[in-house]
PDB file of C-alpha atoms in Angstrom:
ATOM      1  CA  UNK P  28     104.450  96.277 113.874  1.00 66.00           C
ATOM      2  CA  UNK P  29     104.525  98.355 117.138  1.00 77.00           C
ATOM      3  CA  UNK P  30     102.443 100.899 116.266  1.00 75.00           C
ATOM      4  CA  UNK P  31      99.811  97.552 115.853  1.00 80.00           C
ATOM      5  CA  UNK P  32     100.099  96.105 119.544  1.00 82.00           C
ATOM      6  CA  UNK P  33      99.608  99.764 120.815  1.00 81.00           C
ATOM      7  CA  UNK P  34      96.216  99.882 122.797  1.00 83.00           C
ATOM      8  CA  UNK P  35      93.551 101.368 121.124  1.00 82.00           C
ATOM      9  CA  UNK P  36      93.087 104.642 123.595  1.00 83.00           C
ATOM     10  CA  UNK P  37      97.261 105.379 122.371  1.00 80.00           C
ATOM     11  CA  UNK P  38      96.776 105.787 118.424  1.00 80.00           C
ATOM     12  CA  UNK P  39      95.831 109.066 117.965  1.00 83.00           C
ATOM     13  CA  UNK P  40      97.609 111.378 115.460  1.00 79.00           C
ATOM     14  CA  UNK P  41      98.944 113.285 118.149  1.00 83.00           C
ATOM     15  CA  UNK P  42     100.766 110.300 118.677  1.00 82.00           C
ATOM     16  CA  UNK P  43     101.496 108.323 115.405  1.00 81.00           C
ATOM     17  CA  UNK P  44     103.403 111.354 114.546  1.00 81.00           C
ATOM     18  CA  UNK P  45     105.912 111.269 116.768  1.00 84.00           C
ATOM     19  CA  UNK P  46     105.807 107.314 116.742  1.00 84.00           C
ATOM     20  CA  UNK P  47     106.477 106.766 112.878  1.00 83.00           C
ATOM     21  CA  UNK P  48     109.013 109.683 113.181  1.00 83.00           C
ATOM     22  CA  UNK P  49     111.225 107.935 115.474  1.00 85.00           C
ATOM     23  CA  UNK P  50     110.384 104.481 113.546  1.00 84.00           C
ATOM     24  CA  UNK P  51     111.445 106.060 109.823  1.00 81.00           C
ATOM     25  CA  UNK P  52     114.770 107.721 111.789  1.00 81.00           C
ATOM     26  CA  UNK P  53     115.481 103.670 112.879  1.00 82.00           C
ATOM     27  CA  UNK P  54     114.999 102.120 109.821  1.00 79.00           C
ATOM     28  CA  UNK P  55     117.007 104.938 107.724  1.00 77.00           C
ATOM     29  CA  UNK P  56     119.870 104.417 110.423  1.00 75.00           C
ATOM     30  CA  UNK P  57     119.728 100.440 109.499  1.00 75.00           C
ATOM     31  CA  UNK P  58     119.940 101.537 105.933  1.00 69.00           C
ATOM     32  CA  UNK P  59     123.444 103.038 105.983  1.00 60.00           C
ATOM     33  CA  UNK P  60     124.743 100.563 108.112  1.00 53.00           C
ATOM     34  CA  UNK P  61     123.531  97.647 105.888  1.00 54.00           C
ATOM     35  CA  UNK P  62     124.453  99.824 102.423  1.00 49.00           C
ATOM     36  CA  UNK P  63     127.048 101.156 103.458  1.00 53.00           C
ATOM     37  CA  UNK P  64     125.865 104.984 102.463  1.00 52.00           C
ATOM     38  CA  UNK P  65     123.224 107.384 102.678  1.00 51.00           C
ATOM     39  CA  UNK P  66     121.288 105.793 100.536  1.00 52.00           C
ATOM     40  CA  UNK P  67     119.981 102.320  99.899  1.00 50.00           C
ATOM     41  CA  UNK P  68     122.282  99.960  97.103  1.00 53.00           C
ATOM     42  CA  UNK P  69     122.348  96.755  96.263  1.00 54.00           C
ATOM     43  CA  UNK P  70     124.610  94.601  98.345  1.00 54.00           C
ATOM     44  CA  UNK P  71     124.524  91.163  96.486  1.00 52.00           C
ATOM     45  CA  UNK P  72     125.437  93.458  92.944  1.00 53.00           C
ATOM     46  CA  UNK P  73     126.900  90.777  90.378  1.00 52.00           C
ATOM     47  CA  UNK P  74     130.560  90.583  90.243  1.00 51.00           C
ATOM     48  CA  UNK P  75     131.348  92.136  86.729  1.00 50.00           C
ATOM     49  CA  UNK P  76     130.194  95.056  88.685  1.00 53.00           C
ATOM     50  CA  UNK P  77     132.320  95.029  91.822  1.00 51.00           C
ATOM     51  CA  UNK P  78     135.606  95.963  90.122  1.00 51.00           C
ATOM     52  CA  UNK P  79     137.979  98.028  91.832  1.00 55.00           C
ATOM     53  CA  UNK P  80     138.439 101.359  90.026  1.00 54.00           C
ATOM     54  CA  UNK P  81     141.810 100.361  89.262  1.00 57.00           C
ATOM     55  CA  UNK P  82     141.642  96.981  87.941  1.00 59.00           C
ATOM     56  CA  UNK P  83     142.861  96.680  84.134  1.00 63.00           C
ATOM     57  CA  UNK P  84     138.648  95.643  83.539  1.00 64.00           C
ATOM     58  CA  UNK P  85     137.271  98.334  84.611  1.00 62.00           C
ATOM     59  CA  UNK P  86     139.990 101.110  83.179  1.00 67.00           C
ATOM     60  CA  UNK P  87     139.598  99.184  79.982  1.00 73.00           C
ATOM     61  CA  UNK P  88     135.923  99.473  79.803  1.00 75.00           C
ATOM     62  CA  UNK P  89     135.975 102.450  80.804  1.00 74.00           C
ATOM     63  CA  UNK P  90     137.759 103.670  78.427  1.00 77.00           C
ATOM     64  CA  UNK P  91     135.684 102.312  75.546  1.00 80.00           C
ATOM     65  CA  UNK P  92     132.891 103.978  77.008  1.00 82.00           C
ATOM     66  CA  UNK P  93     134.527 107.340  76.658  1.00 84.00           C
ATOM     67  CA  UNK P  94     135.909 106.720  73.083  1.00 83.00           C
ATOM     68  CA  UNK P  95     132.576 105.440  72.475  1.00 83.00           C
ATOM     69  CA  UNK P  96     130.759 108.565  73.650  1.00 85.00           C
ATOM     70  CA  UNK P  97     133.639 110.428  71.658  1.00 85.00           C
ATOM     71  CA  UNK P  98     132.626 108.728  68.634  1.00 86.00           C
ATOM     72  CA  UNK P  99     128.738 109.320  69.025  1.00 86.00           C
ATOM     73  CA  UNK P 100     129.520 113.094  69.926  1.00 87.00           C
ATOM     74  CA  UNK P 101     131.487 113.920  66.570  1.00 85.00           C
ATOM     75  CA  UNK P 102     128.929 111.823  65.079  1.00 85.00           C
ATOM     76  CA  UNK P 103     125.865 114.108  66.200  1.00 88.00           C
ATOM     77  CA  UNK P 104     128.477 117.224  65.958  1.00 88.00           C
ATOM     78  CA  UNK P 105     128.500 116.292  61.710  1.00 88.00           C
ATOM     79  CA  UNK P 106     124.344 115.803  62.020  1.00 89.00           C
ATOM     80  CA  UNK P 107     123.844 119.056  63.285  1.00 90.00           C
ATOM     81  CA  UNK P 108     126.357 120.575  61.146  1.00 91.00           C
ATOM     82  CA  UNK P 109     125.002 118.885  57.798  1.00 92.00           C
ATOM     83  CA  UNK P 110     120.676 119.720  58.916  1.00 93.00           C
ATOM     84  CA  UNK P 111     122.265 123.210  59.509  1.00 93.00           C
ATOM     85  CA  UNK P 112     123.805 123.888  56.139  1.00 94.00           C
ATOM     86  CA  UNK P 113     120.436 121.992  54.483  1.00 94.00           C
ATOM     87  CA  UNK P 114     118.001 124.781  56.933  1.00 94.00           C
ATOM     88  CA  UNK P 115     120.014 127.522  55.223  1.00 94.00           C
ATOM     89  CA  UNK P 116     119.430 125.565  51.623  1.00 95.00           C
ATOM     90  CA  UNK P 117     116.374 125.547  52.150  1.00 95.00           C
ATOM     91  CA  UNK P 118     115.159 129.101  53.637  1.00 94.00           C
ATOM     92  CA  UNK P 119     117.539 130.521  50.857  1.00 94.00           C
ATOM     93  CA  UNK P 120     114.967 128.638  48.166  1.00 95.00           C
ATOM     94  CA  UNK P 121     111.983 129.906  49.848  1.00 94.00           C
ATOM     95  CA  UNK P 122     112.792 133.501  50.223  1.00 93.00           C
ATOM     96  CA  UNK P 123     113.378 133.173  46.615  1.00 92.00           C
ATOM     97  CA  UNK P 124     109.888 131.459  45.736  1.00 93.00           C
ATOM     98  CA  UNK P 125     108.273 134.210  48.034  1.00 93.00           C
ATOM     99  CA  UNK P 126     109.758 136.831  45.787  1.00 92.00           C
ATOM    100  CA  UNK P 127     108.710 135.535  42.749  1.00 93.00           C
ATOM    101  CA  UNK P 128     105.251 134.676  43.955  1.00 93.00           C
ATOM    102  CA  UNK P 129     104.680 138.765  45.438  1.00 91.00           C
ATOM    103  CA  UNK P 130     106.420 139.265  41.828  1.00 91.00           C
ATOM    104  CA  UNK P 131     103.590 136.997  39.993  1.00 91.00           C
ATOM    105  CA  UNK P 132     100.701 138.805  42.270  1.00 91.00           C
ATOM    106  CA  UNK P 133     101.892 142.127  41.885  1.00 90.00           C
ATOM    107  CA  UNK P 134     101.640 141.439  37.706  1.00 91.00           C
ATOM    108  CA  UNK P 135      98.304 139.601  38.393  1.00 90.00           C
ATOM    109  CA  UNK P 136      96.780 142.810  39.690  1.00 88.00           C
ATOM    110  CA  UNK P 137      98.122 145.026  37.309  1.00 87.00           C
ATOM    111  CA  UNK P 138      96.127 142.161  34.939  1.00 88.00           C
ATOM    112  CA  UNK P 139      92.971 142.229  36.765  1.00 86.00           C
ATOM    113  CA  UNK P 140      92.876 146.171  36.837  1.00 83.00           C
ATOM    114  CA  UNK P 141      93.238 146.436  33.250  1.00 82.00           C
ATOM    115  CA  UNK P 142      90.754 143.737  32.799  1.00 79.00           C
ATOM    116  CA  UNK P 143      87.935 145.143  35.242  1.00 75.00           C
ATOM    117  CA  UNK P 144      88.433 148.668  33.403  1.00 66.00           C
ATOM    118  CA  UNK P 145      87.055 147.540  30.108  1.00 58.00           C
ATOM    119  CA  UNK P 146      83.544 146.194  30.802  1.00 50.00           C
ATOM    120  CA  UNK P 147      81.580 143.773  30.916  1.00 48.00           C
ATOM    121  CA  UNK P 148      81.378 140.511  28.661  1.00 47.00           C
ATOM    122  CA  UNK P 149      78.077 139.880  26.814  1.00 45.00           C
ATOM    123  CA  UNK P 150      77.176 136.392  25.581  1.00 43.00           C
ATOM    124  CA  UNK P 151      78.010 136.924  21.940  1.00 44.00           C
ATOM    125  CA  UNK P 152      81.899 137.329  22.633  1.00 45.00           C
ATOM    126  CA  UNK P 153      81.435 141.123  22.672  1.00 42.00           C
ATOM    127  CA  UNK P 154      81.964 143.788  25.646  1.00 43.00           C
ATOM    128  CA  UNK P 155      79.909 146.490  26.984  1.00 45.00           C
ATOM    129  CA  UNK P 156      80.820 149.259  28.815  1.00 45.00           C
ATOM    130  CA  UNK P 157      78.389 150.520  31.346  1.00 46.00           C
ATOM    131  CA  UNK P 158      77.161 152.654  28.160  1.00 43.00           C
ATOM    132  CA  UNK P 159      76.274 150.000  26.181  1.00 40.00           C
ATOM    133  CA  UNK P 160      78.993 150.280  23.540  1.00 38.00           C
ATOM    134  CA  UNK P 161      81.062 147.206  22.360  1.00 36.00           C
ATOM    135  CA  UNK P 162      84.817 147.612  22.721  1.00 41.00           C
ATOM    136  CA  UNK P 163      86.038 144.233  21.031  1.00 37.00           C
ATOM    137  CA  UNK P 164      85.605 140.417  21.705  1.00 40.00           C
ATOM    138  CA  UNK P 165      87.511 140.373  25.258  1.00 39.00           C
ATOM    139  CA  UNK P 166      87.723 142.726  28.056  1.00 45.00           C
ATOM    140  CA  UNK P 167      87.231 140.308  30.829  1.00 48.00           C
ATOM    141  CA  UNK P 168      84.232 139.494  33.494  1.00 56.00           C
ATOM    142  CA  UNK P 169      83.684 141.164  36.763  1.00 57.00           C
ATOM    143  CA  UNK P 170      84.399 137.940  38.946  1.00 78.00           C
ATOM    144  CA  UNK P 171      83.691 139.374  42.311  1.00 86.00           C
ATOM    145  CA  UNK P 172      80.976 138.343  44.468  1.00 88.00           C
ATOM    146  CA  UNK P 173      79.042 140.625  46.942  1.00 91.00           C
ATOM    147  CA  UNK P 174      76.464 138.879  49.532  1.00 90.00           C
ATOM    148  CA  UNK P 175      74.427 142.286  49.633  1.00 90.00           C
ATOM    149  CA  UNK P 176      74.913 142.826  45.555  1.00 89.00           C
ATOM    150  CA  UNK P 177      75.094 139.361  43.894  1.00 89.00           C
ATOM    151  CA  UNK P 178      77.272 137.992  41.375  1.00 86.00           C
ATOM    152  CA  UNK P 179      79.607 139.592  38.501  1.00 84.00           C
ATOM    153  CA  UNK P 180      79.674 142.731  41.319  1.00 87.00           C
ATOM    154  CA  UNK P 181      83.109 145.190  41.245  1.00 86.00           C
ATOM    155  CA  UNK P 182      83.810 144.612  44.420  1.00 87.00           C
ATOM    156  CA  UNK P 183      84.372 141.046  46.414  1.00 89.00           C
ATOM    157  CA  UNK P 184      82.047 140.591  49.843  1.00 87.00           C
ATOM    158  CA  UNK P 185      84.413 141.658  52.366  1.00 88.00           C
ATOM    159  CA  UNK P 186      85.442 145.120  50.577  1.00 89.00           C
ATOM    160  CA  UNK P 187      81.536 146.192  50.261  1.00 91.00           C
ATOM    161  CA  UNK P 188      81.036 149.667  50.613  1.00 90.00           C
ATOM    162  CA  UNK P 189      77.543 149.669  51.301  1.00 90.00           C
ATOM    163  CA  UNK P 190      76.531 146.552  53.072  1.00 91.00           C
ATOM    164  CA  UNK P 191      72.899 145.995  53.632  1.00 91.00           C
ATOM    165  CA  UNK P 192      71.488 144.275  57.121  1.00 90.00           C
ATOM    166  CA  UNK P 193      72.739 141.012  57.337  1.00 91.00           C
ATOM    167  CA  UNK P 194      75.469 141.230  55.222  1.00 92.00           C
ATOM    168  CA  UNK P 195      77.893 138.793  55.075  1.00 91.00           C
ATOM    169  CA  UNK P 196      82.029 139.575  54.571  1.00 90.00           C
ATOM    170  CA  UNK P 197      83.058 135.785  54.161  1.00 90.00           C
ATOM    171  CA  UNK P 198      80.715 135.126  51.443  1.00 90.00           C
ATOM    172  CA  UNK P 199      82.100 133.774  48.330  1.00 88.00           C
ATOM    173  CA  UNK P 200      80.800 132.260  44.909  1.00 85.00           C
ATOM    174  CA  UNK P 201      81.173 129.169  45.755  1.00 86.00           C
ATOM    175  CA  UNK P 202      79.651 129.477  49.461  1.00 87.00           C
ATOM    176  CA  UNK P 203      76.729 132.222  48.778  1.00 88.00           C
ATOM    177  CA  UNK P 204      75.941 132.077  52.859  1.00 88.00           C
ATOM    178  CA  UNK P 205      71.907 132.539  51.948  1.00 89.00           C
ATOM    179  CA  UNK P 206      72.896 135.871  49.888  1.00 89.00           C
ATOM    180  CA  UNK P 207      71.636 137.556  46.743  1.00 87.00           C
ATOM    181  CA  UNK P 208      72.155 135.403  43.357  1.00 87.00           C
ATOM    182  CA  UNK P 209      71.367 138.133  41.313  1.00 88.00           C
ATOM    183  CA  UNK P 210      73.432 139.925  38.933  1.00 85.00           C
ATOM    184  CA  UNK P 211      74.714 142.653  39.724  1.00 83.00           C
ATOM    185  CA  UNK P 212      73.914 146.111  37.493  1.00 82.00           C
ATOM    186  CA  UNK P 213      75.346 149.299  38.389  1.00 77.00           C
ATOM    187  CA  UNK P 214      72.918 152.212  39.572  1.00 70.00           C
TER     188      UNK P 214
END
């Protein structure tokens, strides 16, 4: 309010520092003398909260609130304790599945090795080798595709050896990315 009935030639920031310093420093000063402390409380606070520390009301509710808090911490204590003995459970049972899964793909390329050895199927249920010769009704078909060598090729995309311009690592069956659909015959 004083700063407003200064003349107009008097508020400059050279001087509304100084002014609103000196006004804050009052009105904190008021503060502690109204509140009682540093800083500002409610005076008018309902009576259930004005006991004196050592009224039987306030020891007594304080104490529930300390056997409460007692209860909730052995509460959370037995939480932790039971989603820690359910974390080791459960990392136990998936170190297990990851050894039988590097178990299952170790055997599955054992499989495939054998199987890309033999040949190549025909469509009367009879192999070829890359001589021409039939070696029985199953020896399994190249399944690779290469985006520079097409389809039924030895090798998959991203393991090409000879890649030609262009050549794509990502591309799959499925998801030719624009590349050869040919079938692939060895030189």
């Amino acid at each position: 309010k004083d700063w407003r009935k200064q003349p107009a030639t008097d508020k400059t920031y050279a001087k509304f520092k100084p002014f609103f310093s000196k006004a804050h420093r009052e009105w904190r000063k008021t503060l502690r003398a109204t509140a009682g402390g540093h800083f500002p409380r409610a005076n008018s606070a309902p009576e259930q909260f004005r006991y004196p520390s050592n009224s039987p009301t306030a020891t007594s509710e304080l104490s529930d609130s300390i056997a409460n808090l007692a209860t909730a911490t052995a509460s959370d204590r037995a939480t932790v304790a039971t989603l820690t003995d359910t974390v080791a459970k459960l990392s136990a049972e998936l170190a297990s599945a990851q050894a039988k899964l590097i178990s299952v793909l170790l055997e599955n390329q054992k499989l495939l090795k054998l199987v890309s050895g033999r040949g190549s199927r025909t469509s009367g249920g009879e192999s070829k080798t890359s001589g021409g010769e039939a070696q029985g009704p199953w020896s399994g078909p190249t399944i690779h595709y290469c985006h520079t060598h097409g389809l039924q090729c030895p090798h998959p995309s991203f393991k090409c050896p000879e890649p030609a311009t262009g050549h794509i690592k990502n591309a799959t069956k499925k998801d030719m990315r624009g590349g050869t659909e040919k079938i692939y015959k060895a030189k």
